[in-house]
Every structure is written in C-alpha cells, then in structure tokens.
PDB file of C-alpha atoms and ligand atoms in Angstrom:
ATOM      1  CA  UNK A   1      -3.146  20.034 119.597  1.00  0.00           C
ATOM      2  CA  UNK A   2      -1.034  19.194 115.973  1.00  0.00           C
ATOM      3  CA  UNK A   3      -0.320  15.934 115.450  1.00  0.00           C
ATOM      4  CA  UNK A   4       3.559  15.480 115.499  1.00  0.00           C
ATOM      5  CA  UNK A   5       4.588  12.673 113.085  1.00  0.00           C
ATOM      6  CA  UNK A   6       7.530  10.903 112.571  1.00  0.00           C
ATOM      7  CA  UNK A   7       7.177   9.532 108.978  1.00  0.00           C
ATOM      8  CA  UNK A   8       9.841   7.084 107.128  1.00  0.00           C
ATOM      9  CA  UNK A   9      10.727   7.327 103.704  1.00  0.00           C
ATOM     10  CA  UNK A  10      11.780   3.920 102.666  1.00  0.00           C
ATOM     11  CA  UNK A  11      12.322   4.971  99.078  1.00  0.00           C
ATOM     12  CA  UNK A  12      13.565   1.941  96.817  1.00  0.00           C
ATOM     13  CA  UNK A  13      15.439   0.486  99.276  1.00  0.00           C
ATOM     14  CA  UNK A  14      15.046  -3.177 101.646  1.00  0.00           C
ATOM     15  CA  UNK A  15      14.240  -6.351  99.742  1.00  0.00           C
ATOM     16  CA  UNK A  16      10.619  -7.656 100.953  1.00  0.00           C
ATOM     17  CA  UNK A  17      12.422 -10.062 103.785  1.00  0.00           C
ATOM     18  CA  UNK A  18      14.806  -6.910 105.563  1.00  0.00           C
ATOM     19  CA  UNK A  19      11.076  -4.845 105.399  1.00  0.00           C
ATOM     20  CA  UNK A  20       9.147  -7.401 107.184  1.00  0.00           C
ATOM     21  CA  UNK A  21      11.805  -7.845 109.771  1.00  0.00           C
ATOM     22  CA  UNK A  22      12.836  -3.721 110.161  1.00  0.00           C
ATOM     23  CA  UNK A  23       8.778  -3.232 110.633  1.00  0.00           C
ATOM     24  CA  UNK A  24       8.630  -6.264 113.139  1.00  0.00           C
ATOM     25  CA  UNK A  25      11.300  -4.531 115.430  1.00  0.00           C
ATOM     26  CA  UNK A  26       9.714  -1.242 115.204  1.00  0.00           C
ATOM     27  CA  UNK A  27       6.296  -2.844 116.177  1.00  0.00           C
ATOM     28  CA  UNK A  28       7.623  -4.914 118.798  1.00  0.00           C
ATOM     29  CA  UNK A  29      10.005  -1.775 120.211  1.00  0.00           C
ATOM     30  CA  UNK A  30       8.470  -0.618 123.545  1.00  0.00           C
ATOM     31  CA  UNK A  31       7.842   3.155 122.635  1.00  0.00           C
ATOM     32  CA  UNK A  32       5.214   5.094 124.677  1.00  0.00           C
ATOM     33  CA  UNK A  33       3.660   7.750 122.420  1.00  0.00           C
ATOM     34  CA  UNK A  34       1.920  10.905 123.542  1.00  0.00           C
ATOM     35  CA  UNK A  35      -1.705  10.767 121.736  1.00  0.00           C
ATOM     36  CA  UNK A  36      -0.700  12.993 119.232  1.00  0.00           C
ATOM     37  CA  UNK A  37       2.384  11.459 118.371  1.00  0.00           C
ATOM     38  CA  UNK A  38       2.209   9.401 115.072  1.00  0.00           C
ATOM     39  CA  UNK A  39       4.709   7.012 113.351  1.00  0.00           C
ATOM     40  CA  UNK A  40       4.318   7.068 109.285  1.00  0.00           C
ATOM     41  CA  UNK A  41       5.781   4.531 107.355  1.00  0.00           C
ATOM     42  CA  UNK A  42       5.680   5.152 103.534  1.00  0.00           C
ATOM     43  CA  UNK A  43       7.016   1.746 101.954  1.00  0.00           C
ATOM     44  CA  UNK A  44       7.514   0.267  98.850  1.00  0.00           C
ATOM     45  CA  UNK A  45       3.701  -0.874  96.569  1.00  0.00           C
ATOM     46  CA  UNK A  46       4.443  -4.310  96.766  1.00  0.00           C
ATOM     47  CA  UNK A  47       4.869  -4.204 100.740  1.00  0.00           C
ATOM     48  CA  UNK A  48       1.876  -2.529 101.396  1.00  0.00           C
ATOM     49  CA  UNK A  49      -0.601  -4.997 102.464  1.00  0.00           C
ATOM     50  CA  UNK A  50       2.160  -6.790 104.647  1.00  0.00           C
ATOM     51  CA  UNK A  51       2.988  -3.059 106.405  1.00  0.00           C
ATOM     52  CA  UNK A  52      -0.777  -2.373 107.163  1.00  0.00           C
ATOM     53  CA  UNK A  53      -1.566  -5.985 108.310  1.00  0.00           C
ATOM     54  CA  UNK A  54       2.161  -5.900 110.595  1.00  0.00           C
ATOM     55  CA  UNK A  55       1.219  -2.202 112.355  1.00  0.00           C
ATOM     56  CA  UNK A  56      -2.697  -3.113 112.550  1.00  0.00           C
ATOM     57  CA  UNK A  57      -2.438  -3.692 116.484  1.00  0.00           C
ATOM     58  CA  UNK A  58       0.390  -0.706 117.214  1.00  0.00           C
ATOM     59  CA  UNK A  59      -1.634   2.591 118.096  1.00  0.00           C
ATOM     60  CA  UNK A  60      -0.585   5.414 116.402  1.00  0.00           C
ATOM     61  CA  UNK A  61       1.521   3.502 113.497  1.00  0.00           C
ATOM     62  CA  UNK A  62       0.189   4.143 110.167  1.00  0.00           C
ATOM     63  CA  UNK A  63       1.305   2.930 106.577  1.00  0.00           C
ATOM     64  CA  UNK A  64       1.800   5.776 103.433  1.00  0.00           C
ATOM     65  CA  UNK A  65       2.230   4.961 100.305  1.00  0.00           C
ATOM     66  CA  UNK A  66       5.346   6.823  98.589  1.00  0.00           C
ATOM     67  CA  UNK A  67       3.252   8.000  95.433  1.00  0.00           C
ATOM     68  CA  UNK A  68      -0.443   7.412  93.697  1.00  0.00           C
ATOM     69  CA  UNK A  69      -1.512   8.156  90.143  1.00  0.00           C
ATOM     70  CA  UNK A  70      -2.967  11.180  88.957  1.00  0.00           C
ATOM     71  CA  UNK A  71      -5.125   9.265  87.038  1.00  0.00           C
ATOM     72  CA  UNK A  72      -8.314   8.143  88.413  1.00  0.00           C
ATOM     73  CA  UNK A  73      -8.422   4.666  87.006  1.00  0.00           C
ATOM     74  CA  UNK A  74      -8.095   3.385  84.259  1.00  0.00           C
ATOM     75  CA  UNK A  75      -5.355   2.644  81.056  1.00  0.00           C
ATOM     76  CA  UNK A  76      -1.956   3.803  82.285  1.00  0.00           C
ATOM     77  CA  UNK A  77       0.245   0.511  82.629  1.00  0.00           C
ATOM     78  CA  UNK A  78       1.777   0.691  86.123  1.00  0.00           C
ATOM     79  CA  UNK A  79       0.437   3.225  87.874  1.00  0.00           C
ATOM     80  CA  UNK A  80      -1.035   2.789  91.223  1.00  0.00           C
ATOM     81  CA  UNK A  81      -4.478   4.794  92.141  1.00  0.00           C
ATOM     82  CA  UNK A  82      -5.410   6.527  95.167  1.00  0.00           C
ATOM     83  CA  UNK A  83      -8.493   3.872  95.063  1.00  0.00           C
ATOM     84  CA  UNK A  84      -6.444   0.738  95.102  1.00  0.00           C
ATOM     85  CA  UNK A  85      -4.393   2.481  98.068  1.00  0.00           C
ATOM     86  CA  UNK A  86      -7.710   2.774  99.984  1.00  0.00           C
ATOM     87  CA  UNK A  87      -9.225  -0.754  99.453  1.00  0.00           C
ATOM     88  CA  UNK A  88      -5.486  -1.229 100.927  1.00  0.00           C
ATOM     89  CA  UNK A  89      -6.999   0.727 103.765  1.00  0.00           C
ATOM     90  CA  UNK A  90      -3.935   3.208 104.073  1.00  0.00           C
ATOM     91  CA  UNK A  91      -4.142   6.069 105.740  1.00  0.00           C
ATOM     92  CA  UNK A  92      -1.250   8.128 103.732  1.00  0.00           C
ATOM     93  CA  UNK A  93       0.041   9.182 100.702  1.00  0.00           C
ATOM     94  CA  UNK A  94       3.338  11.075 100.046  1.00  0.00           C
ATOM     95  CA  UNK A  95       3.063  13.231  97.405  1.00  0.00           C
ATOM     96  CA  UNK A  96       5.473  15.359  95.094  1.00  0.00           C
ATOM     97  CA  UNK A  97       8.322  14.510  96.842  1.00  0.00           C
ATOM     98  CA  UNK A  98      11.808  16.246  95.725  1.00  0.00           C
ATOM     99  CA  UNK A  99      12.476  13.184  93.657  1.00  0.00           C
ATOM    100  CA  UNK A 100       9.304  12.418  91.546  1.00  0.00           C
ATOM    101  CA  UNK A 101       9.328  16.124  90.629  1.00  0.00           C
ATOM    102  CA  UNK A 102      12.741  16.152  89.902  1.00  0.00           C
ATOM    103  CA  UNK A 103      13.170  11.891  87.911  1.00  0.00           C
ATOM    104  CA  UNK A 104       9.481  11.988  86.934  1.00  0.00           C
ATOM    105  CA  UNK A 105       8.336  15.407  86.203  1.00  0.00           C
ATOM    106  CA  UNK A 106       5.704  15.720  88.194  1.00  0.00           C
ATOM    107  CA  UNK A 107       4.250  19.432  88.742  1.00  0.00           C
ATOM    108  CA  UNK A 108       2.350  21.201  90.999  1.00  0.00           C
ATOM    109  CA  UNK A 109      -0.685  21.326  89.042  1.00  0.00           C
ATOM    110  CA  UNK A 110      -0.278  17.128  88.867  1.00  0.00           C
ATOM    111  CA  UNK A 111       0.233  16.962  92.658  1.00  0.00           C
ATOM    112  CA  UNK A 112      -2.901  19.362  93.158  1.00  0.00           C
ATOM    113  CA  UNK A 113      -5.117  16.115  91.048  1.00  0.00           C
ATOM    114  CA  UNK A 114      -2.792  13.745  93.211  1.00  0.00           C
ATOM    115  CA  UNK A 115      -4.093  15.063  96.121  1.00  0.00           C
ATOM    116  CA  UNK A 116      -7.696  15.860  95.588  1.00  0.00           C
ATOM    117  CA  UNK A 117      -7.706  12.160  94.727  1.00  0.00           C
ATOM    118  CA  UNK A 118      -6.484  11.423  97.619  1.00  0.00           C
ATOM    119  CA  UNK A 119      -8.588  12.849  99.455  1.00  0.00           C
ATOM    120  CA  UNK A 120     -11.607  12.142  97.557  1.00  0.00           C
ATOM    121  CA  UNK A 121     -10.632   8.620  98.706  1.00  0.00           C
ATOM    122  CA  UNK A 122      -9.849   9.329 102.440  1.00  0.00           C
ATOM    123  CA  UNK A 123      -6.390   9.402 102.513  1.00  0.00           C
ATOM    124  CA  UNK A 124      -4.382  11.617 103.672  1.00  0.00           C
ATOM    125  CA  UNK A 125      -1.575  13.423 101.006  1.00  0.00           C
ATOM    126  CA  UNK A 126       1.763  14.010 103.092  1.00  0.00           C
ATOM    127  CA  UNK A 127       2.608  17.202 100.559  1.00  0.00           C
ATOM    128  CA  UNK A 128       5.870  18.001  99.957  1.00  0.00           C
ATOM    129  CA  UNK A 129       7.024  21.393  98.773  1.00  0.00           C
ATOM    130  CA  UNK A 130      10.879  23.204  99.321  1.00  0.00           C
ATOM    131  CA  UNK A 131      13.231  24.824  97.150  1.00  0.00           C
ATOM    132  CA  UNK A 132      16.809  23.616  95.150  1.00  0.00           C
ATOM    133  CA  UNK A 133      20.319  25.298  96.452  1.00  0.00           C
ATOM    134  CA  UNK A 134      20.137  27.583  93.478  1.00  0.00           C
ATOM    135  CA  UNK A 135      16.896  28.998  94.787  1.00  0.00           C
ATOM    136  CA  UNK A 136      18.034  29.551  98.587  1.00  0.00           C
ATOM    137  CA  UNK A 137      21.218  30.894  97.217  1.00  0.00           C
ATOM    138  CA  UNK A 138      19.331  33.049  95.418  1.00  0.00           C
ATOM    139  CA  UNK A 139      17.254  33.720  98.386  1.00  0.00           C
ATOM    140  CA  UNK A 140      13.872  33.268  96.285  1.00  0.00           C
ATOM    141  CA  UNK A 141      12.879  30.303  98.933  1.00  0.00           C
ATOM    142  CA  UNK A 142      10.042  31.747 100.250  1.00  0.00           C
ATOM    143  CA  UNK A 143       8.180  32.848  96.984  1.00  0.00           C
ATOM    144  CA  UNK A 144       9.244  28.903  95.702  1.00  0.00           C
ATOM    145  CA  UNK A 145       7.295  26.937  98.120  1.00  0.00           C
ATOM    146  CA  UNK A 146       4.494  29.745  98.301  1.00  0.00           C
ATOM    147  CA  UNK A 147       4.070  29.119  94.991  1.00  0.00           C
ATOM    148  CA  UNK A 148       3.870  25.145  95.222  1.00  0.00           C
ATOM    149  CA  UNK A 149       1.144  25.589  97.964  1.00  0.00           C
ATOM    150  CA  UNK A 150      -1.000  28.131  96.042  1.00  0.00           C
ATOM    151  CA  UNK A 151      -0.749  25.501  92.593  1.00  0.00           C
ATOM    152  CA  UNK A 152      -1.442  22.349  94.738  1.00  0.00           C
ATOM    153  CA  UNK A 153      -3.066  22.981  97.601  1.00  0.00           C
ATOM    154  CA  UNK A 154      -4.926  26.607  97.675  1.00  0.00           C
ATOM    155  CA  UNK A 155      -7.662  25.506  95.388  1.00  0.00           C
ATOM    156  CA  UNK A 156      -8.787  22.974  98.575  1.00  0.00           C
ATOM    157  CA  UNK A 157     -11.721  24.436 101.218  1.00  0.00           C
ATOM    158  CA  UNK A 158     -11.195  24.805 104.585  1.00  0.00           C
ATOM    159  CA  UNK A 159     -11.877  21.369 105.434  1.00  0.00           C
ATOM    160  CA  UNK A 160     -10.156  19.734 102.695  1.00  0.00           C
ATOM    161  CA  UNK A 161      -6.892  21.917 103.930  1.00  0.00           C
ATOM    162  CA  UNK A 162      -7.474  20.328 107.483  1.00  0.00           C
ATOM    163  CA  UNK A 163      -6.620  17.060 106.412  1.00  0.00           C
ATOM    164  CA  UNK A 164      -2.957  17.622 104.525  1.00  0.00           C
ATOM    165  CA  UNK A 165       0.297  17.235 106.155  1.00  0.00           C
ATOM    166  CA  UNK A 166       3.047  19.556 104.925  1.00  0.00           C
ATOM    167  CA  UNK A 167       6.112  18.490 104.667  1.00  0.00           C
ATOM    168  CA  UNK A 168       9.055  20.995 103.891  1.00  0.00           C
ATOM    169  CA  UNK A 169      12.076  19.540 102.543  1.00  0.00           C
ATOM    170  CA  UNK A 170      14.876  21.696 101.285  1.00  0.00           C
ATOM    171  CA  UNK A 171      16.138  19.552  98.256  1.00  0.00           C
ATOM    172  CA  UNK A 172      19.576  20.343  98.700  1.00  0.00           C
ATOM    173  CA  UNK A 173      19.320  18.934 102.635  1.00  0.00           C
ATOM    174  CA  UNK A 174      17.606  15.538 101.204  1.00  0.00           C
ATOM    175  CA  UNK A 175      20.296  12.639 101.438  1.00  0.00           C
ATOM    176  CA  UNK A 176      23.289  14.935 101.357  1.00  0.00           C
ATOM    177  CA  UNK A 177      24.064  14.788 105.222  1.00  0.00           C
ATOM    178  CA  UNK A 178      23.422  18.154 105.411  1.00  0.00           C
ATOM    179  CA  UNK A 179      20.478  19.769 107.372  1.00  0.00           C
ATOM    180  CA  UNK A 180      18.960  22.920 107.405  1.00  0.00           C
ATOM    181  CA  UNK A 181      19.703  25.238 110.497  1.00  0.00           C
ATOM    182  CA  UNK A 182      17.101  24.877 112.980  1.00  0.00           C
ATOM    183  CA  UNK A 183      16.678  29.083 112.481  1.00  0.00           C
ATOM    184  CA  UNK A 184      16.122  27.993 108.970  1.00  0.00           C
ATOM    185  CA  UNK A 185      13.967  25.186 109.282  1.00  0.00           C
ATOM    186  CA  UNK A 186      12.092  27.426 111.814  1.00  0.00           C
ATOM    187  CA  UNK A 187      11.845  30.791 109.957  1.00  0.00           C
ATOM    188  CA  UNK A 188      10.454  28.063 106.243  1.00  0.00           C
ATOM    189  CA  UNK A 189       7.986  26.551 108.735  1.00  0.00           C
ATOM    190  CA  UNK A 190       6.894  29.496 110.404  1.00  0.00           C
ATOM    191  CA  UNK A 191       6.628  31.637 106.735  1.00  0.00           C
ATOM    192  CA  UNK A 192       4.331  28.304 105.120  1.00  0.00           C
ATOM    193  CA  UNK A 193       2.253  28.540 108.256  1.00  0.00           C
ATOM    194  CA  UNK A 194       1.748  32.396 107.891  1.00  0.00           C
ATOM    195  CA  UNK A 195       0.717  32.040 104.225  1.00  0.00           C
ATOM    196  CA  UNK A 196      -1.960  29.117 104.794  1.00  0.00           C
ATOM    197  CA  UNK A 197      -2.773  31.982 107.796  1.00  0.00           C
ATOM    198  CA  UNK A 198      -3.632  34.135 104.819  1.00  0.00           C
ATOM    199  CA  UNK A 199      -5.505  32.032 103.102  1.00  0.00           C
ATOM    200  CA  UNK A 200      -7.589  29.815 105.487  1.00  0.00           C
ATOM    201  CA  UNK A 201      -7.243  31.698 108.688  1.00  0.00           C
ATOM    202  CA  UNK A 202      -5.521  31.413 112.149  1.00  0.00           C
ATOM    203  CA  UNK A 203      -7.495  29.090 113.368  1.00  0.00           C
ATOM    204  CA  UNK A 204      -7.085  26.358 110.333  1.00  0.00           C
ATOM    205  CA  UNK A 205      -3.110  27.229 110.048  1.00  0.00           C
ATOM    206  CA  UNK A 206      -2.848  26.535 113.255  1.00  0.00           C
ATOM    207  CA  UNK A 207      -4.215  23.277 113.152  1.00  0.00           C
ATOM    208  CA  UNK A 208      -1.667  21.904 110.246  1.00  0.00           C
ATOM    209  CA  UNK A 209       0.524  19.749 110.424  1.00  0.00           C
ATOM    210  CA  UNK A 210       4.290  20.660 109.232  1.00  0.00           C
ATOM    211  CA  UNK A 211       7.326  18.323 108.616  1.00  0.00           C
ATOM    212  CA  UNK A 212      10.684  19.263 108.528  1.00  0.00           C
ATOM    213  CA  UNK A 213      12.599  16.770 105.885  1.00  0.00           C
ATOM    214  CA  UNK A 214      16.332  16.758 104.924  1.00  0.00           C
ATOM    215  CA  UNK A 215      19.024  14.263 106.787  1.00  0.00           C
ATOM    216  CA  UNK A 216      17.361  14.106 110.107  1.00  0.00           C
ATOM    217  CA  UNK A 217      19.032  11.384 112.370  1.00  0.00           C
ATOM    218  CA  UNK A 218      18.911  10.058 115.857  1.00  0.00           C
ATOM    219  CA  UNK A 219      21.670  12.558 116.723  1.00  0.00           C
ATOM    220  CA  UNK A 220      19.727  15.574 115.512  1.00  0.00           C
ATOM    221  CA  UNK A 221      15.765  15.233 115.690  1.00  0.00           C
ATOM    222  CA  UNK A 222      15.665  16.611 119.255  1.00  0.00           C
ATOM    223  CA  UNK A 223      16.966  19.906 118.337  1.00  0.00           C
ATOM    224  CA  UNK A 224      15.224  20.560 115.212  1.00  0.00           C
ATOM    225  CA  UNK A 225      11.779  19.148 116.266  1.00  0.00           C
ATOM    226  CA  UNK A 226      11.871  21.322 119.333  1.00  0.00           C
ATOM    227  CA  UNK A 227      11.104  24.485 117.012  1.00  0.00           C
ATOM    228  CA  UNK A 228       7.934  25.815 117.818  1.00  0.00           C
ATOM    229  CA  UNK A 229       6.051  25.538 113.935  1.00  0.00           C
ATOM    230  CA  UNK A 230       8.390  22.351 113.179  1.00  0.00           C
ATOM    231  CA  UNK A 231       5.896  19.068 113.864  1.00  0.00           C
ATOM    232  CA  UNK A 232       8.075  16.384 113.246  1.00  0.00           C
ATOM    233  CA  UNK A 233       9.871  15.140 110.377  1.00  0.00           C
ATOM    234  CA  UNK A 234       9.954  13.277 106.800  1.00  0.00           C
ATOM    235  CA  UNK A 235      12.767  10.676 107.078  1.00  0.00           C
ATOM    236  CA  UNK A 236      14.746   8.912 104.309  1.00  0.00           C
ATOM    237  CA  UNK A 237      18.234   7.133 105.348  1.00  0.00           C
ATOM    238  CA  UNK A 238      17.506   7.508 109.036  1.00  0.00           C
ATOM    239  CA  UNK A 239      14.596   5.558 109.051  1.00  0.00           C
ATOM    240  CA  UNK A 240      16.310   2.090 107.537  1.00  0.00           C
ATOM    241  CA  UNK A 241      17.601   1.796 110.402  1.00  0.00           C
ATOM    242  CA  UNK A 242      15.316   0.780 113.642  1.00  0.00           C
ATOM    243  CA  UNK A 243      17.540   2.201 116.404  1.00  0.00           C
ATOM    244  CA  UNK A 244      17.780   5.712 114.790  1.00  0.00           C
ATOM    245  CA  UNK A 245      14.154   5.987 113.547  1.00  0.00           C
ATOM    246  CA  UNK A 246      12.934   4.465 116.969  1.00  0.00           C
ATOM    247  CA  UNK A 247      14.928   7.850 118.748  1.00  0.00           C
ATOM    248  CA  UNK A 248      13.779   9.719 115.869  1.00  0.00           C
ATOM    249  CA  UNK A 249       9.897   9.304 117.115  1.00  0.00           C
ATOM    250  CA  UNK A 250      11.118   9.451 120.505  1.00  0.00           C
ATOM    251  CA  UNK A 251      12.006  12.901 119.775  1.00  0.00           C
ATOM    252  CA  UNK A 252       8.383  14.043 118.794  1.00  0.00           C
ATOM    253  CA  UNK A 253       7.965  17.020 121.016  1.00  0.00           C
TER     254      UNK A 253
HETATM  255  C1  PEP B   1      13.405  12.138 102.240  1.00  0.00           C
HETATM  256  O1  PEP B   1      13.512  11.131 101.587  1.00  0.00           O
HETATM  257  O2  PEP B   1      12.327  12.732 102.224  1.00  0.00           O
HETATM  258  C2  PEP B   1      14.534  12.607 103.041  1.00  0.00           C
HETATM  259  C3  PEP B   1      14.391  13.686 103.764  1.00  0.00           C
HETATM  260  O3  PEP B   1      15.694  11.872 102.977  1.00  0.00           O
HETATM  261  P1  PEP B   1      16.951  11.960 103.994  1.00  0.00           P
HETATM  262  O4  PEP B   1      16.383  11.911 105.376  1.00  0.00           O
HETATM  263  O5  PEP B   1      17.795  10.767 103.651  1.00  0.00           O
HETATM  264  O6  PEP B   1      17.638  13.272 103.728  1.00  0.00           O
END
C-alpha cells in the first residue's frame, strides 16, 4: 500500500512564535490517520529542532527540511548539509522545488548530488519535478519532467528509487490560485509513474509515492487526491493555516 502524505510547505513564512503555536494545534488536533497516511511538515532551518521535538509523540507526523546542500561538508558559508539534517534526526528533505531552481539555480544534475546525499544519510528527498506555462502551452510537459527524473533520479538502484517521494508541481499552479485539472494532474501522475515503470519495473513504480502540488486547499484536496496515481499533496499557502491543512490530511484517500 503507498504511503499518502500530506506535506506543508512553510516556505519563508511564520516568525518562530506563530510556528510553535500553528504546530501545537496541529499536534493537539484530534485526527485519526489510516497507517499509511503521513503528515510532512517542511519548516524553516532555524525551527527544526523545535518541529521534531513538538511532533515526536504524534504517529505519523514527520518534519522535512525545505532544502540541504549539495555539498557534503565543508567551506560554503550558510549552507545546511544533509548530515546536520540527520543528527537533527529528520526524516525529509524537499528538494528542487519550483523556487530554488527558478531564485537559486539549482539543476537537475545538483538535485541528483542533493539527493544521493540525502539518502546516503537516511533521509528521505521529497523530489520535485513539473513544467513552466510556456512548456504546457507548448505541450512539451511530459518530455520536461521525464527529463528531470532521468538527470536526478534514474542514476539511483532499485532500492535507492524505493525511498523518494515525487512530488509533481506544475509551476504555473504554485501560489497562483490556480490548480491543475484533476484529468491533468491524473494523466502527469499517471505518465511519471509509467516512465519509472520503464525504468525500475511495475512492481517498484508501483510502490512510489506521488504528490500532486499547486494551490491545493481545504475546498479542493478531496477531489484531486481521489485520482487513482495522485498520493497526496505538496502544500504551500494552505498549510499556514491549521483548519485548512488539518482537512487537507483529512482528505488522504
Ligand atoms: C508549494 O509551495 O510547493 C506549493 C504548491 O504552494 P501553493 O500550495 O501555495 O501553490
């Protein structure tokens, strides 16, 4: 059975004191979650060790950071390694999300040493992949996030692949208030599972993990989790807020 995951972006948003209290309410909300149903909370650096040591006791809450280095260790002035995030004892990473490829220049080949050094130190890399407007109105999407994959993630054995959570997020659906079709979000999801079909076989893509990311809300999580290859979602403005984030992973199928 794939884990479905409901996984908050926080971004750079929330002083330290509104974090504390927004992860206090969603530890202390009554939720019941299926086993397979996970809550991810990717939060600031500096709020780490407060977010592992306030979901410790809540089963199936886990803290991500937003980003790691690509850099083992080492002289590069404020960067944070993969290491440090494990003697953190997280669990996830994002990595290449829309933004750091787009503010920080981050490409795939980067992501593909952000991720092997992520999971060279047991975490596990929430990937992100998905295409600009220009490229869906082009109707190139599918050859666009293929091509992410293969760079980042293709070079990774069959057990390495097991533990990496996609997570498809059509940049021009990210903070916009506008969300992909659920025939779209379905038809992306179901193509990225065929191609890690083709590489790793049925029985591994079947196994994966995929987000859907891109203005999911309370209102609309329902519907576009129920898609059969769509295993939750990545959320950003959504998931400030406790009442929408709490129906959000109350919508995990
Ligand atoms: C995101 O940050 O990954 C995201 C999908 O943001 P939003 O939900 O605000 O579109």
């Amino acid at each position: 059975m794939r884990k479905q995951i409901a996984a908050a972006n926080w971004k750079m948003n929330l002083t330290y004191q509104q974090g504390v209290a927004l992860l206090q309410t969603m530890v202390s909300a009554e939720i019941s979650l299926k086993e397979n149903h996970i809550a991810v909370f990717a939060v600031p650096f500096p709020y780490l060790e407060m977010a592992v040591d306030t979901v410790q006791h809540k089963k199936n809450y886990f803290i991500s950071a937003q980003n790691c280095s690509d850099k083992k260790s080492g002289a590069y002035t404020g960067e944070v390694s993969a290491e440090m995030l494990k003697s953190l004892t997280l669990d996830y990473c994002l990595v290449g999300h829309s933004e750091r490829r787009e503010y920080f220049g981050e490409s795939n080949l980067m992501l593909a040493d952000k991720v092997n050094l992520c999971l060279l130190n047991g975490i596990t890399p929430i990937f992100c992949c998905g295409e600009a407007l220009q490229t869906r109105e082009q109707n190139k999407q599918n050859s666009f996030v293929e091509n992410q994959l293969k760079q980042s993630l293709f070079h990774l054995s069959k057990d390495e692949i097991l533990k990496i959570v996609i997570a498809y997020e059509p940049i021009w659906a990210i903070g916009t208030g506008k969300t992909a079709s659920t025939e779209q979000a379905q038809e992306m999801h179901a193509y990225i599972r065929s191609v890690l079909k083709n590489q790793y076989g049925e029985s591994f893509s079947d196994q994966i993990s995929i987000l859907y990311g891109g203005s999911v809300k309370a209102g609309n999580a329902k519907e576009i989790f129920a898609s059969k290859d769509v295993d939750g979602g990545l959320v950003g403005g959504a998931s400030l807020l406790a009442s929408e984030f709490l129906e959000i992973i109350r919508a995990l199928k």
